[in-house]
């Protein structure tokens, strides 16, 4: 029996497994079964808690997509795990180790904030398949063109449009995800600026499809918007409206991206998977 916790950040949902005391065998076929929303539990990402490798971290968090591939970053998932850890310890902060590095998290009133680290803007760090300006990529897919690339421990391709609701993301997302410029595939973001200066964002997640929210994608989108001159001064929090609600993103002068938003536990249980 698999003991699990189902959590979400603005509808971006996760299955959390605790492997700190005892390893959990997770071949790709089992990950796919757990992620199946009809035969398993269903998730946008599977989060596995393991003993930290770095002595300053509280836990190591491993991240899997529903197709069984491993991801390097998951912003909303990091905030969910941070909430669990802070509830366990009764503290207002924690450090989560991921493939991206150490992520500092803290409680802000009823919300959870995470320092997602520096945005990666060099083509090799995103990564892209060849050298080019990451602010303007030569990609055209239907009505989408001229995206920006940002790395947040995972690759992102951000399209800026007049109306984020208009493009057919379900049709366009897979083609962009598998574009040859992205050797590790990519997350796809479609963003527009609202009249009040906030951003509207829709996301196609690599290996998961359309999701109600994507933390790292929201961070990448705000960085791209700053670089294109679409939002105001650095260090100011930018509200971003995703399908599941709102996140606030701050791209600090030191290059770090801070994400703040709510987390929820949907249910806990055991499954014969």
Tab-separated table of C-alpha atoms in Angstrom, residues 40-220:
chain	number	residue	atom	x	y	z
A	40	UNK	CA	-4.490	5.934	-10.165
A	41	UNK	CA	-4.516	9.097	-8.056
A	42	UNK	CA	-3.616	11.761	-10.605
A	43	UNK	CA	-1.172	14.643	-10.367
A	44	UNK	CA	0.573	17.385	-12.284
A	45	UNK	CA	3.781	16.390	-10.458
A	46	UNK	CA	4.784	13.613	-8.063
A	47	UNK	CA	6.888	14.916	-5.146
A	48	UNK	CA	9.066	12.452	-3.253
A	49	UNK	CA	10.632	13.545	0.050
A	50	UNK	CA	14.058	12.018	0.697
A	51	UNK	CA	16.820	12.640	3.252
A	52	UNK	CA	18.749	15.812	2.429
A	53	UNK	CA	22.229	15.542	0.952
A	54	UNK	CA	23.147	19.033	2.129
A	55	UNK	CA	23.371	19.395	5.905
A	56	UNK	CA	21.709	22.807	5.851
A	57	UNK	CA	18.546	21.491	4.121
A	58	UNK	CA	15.493	19.999	5.815
A	59	UNK	CA	14.691	17.563	3.001
A	60	UNK	CA	15.546	16.621	-0.567
A	61	UNK	CA	12.538	16.856	-2.906
A	62	UNK	CA	12.523	14.752	-6.080
A	63	UNK	CA	10.050	15.753	-8.809
A	64	UNK	CA	8.418	13.573	-11.477
A	65	UNK	CA	6.034	14.435	-14.313
A	66	UNK	CA	3.000	12.241	-15.133
A	67	UNK	CA	4.884	10.722	-18.095
A	68	UNK	CA	7.543	9.415	-15.683
A	69	UNK	CA	10.243	11.937	-16.576
A	70	UNK	CA	12.092	13.730	-13.793
A	71	UNK	CA	11.926	17.525	-13.469
A	72	UNK	CA	14.411	19.879	-11.876
A	73	UNK	CA	12.007	22.460	-10.466
A	74	UNK	CA	8.413	22.812	-9.292
A	75	UNK	CA	7.516	26.099	-7.621
A	76	UNK	CA	4.017	25.364	-6.356
A	77	UNK	CA	5.127	21.905	-5.266
A	78	UNK	CA	8.000	23.442	-3.318
A	79	UNK	CA	5.547	25.693	-1.500
A	80	UNK	CA	3.318	22.700	-0.647
A	81	UNK	CA	6.228	20.709	0.772
A	82	UNK	CA	7.448	23.796	2.654
A	83	UNK	CA	4.030	24.047	4.293
A	84	UNK	CA	4.257	20.408	5.408
A	85	UNK	CA	7.744	20.862	6.831
A	86	UNK	CA	6.849	24.039	8.704
A	87	UNK	CA	3.778	22.328	10.141
A	88	UNK	CA	5.983	19.434	11.291
A	89	UNK	CA	8.574	21.642	12.979
A	90	UNK	CA	6.360	24.493	14.125
A	91	UNK	CA	8.730	26.991	12.514
A	92	UNK	CA	8.138	29.756	9.984
A	93	UNK	CA	10.881	28.788	7.528
A	94	UNK	CA	12.655	25.819	5.954
A	95	UNK	CA	15.167	24.904	3.246
A	96	UNK	CA	14.305	22.389	0.525
A	97	UNK	CA	17.027	20.762	-1.557
A	98	UNK	CA	16.224	19.995	-5.216
A	99	UNK	CA	18.201	19.279	-8.373
A	100	UNK	CA	18.140	23.061	-8.857
A	101	UNK	CA	19.844	23.633	-5.498
A	102	UNK	CA	18.723	24.877	-2.102
A	103	UNK	CA	15.386	26.743	-2.006
A	104	UNK	CA	14.601	28.924	1.012
A	105	UNK	CA	10.945	29.039	2.026
A	106	UNK	CA	9.019	31.013	4.629
A	107	UNK	CA	5.495	31.572	5.805
A	108	UNK	CA	3.910	34.951	4.980
A	109	UNK	CA	0.653	35.218	6.928
A	110	UNK	CA	-1.523	32.434	5.423
A	111	UNK	CA	0.661	32.117	2.325
A	112	UNK	CA	3.958	30.398	1.573
A	113	UNK	CA	6.847	32.138	-0.177
A	114	UNK	CA	9.792	30.446	-1.881
A	115	UNK	CA	13.038	31.848	-3.278
A	116	UNK	CA	13.260	30.029	-6.609
A	117	UNK	CA	16.856	31.117	-7.172
A	118	UNK	CA	18.234	33.101	-10.076
A	119	UNK	CA	16.515	33.165	-13.442
A	120	UNK	CA	18.767	31.571	-16.070
A	121	UNK	CA	19.015	33.728	-19.189
A	122	UNK	CA	21.984	32.311	-21.098
A	123	UNK	CA	21.063	29.938	-23.941
A	124	UNK	CA	23.201	27.138	-22.507
A	125	UNK	CA	21.494	27.349	-19.111
A	126	UNK	CA	17.863	27.269	-20.333
A	127	UNK	CA	18.995	25.059	-22.199
A	128	UNK	CA	18.621	25.707	-25.938
A	129	UNK	CA	20.065	23.608	-28.733
A	130	UNK	CA	22.203	26.430	-30.152
A	131	UNK	CA	23.544	29.858	-29.271
A	132	UNK	CA	21.036	32.703	-29.634
A	133	UNK	CA	19.427	35.661	-27.868
A	134	UNK	CA	17.015	34.159	-25.328
A	135	UNK	CA	14.846	37.289	-25.438
A	136	UNK	CA	13.752	36.629	-29.028
A	137	UNK	CA	13.537	33.046	-30.290
A	138	UNK	CA	12.895	32.240	-33.978
A	139	UNK	CA	9.819	30.122	-33.229
A	140	UNK	CA	6.518	30.440	-35.089
A	141	UNK	CA	3.644	28.095	-34.240
A	142	UNK	CA	0.269	29.168	-35.620
A	143	UNK	CA	-0.533	32.608	-34.174
A	144	UNK	CA	2.340	32.358	-31.655
A	145	UNK	CA	5.732	33.888	-32.465
A	146	UNK	CA	8.802	35.642	-31.049
A	147	UNK	CA	8.876	34.003	-27.588
A	148	UNK	CA	11.434	34.527	-24.839
A	149	UNK	CA	13.256	31.642	-23.147
A	150	UNK	CA	13.932	31.511	-19.402
A	151	UNK	CA	15.422	28.739	-17.295
A	152	UNK	CA	14.131	28.204	-13.766
A	153	UNK	CA	15.792	24.833	-13.239
A	154	UNK	CA	13.507	23.714	-16.051
A	155	UNK	CA	13.069	25.322	-19.501
A	156	UNK	CA	10.313	27.809	-20.338
A	157	UNK	CA	9.155	29.334	-23.615
A	158	UNK	CA	7.074	32.494	-22.992
A	159	UNK	CA	4.825	33.943	-25.709
A	160	UNK	CA	3.518	37.482	-25.210
A	161	UNK	CA	0.170	38.093	-26.896
A	162	UNK	CA	-2.637	40.658	-26.828
A	163	UNK	CA	-5.136	38.211	-25.303
A	164	UNK	CA	-3.922	35.101	-23.488
A	165	UNK	CA	-7.398	33.541	-23.758
A	166	UNK	CA	-7.412	33.490	-27.560
A	167	UNK	CA	-4.742	30.923	-28.642
A	168	UNK	CA	-5.675	27.240	-28.708
A	169	UNK	CA	-3.155	26.144	-26.073
A	170	UNK	CA	-4.212	22.495	-26.231
A	171	UNK	CA	-3.354	22.362	-29.931
A	172	UNK	CA	-0.256	24.576	-29.860
A	173	UNK	CA	1.332	23.420	-26.599
A	174	UNK	CA	2.576	19.982	-27.724
A	175	UNK	CA	4.266	21.345	-30.862
A	176	UNK	CA	6.159	24.021	-28.920
A	177	UNK	CA	7.027	21.587	-26.103
A	178	UNK	CA	8.809	19.354	-28.614
A	179	UNK	CA	10.397	22.134	-30.720
A	180	UNK	CA	13.958	21.184	-31.752
A	181	UNK	CA	15.377	24.323	-30.108
A	182	UNK	CA	14.632	22.701	-26.726
A	183	UNK	CA	16.720	19.539	-26.277
A	184	UNK	CA	14.983	18.778	-22.959
A	185	UNK	CA	11.543	19.846	-24.259
A	186	UNK	CA	9.963	22.937	-22.699
A	187	UNK	CA	7.101	24.336	-20.675
A	188	UNK	CA	4.970	26.725	-22.712
A	189	UNK	CA	3.514	29.983	-21.372
A	190	UNK	CA	1.050	32.324	-23.094
A	191	UNK	CA	0.860	35.709	-21.381
A	192	UNK	CA	-0.899	39.038	-21.816
A	193	UNK	CA	-0.868	42.269	-19.802
A	194	UNK	CA	-4.164	43.242	-18.176
A	195	UNK	CA	-5.349	46.894	-18.009
A	196	UNK	CA	-4.426	47.110	-14.318
A	197	UNK	CA	-0.820	46.079	-15.043
A	198	UNK	CA	-1.166	42.532	-13.712
A	199	UNK	CA	-0.491	39.568	-16.007
A	200	UNK	CA	-2.794	36.847	-17.340
A	201	UNK	CA	-1.080	33.513	-17.896
A	202	UNK	CA	-2.015	30.125	-19.332
A	203	UNK	CA	0.414	27.207	-19.153
A	204	UNK	CA	1.181	24.011	-21.020
A	205	UNK	CA	3.489	22.006	-18.744
A	206	UNK	CA	6.128	19.725	-20.187
A	207	UNK	CA	5.021	16.149	-19.631
A	208	UNK	CA	1.720	17.174	-18.015
A	209	UNK	CA	-0.290	19.302	-20.452
A	210	UNK	CA	-2.518	22.223	-19.496
A	211	UNK	CA	-2.386	22.950	-15.770
A	212	UNK	CA	-4.361	25.353	-13.601
A	213	UNK	CA	-1.137	26.910	-12.331
A	214	UNK	CA	2.632	26.520	-12.749
A	215	UNK	CA	4.937	28.140	-10.215
A	216	UNK	CA	8.187	28.017	-12.183
A	217	UNK	CA	6.285	29.049	-15.323
A	218	UNK	CA	4.811	32.047	-13.533
A	219	UNK	CA	8.304	33.047	-12.381
A	220	UNK	CA	9.684	32.686	-15.917
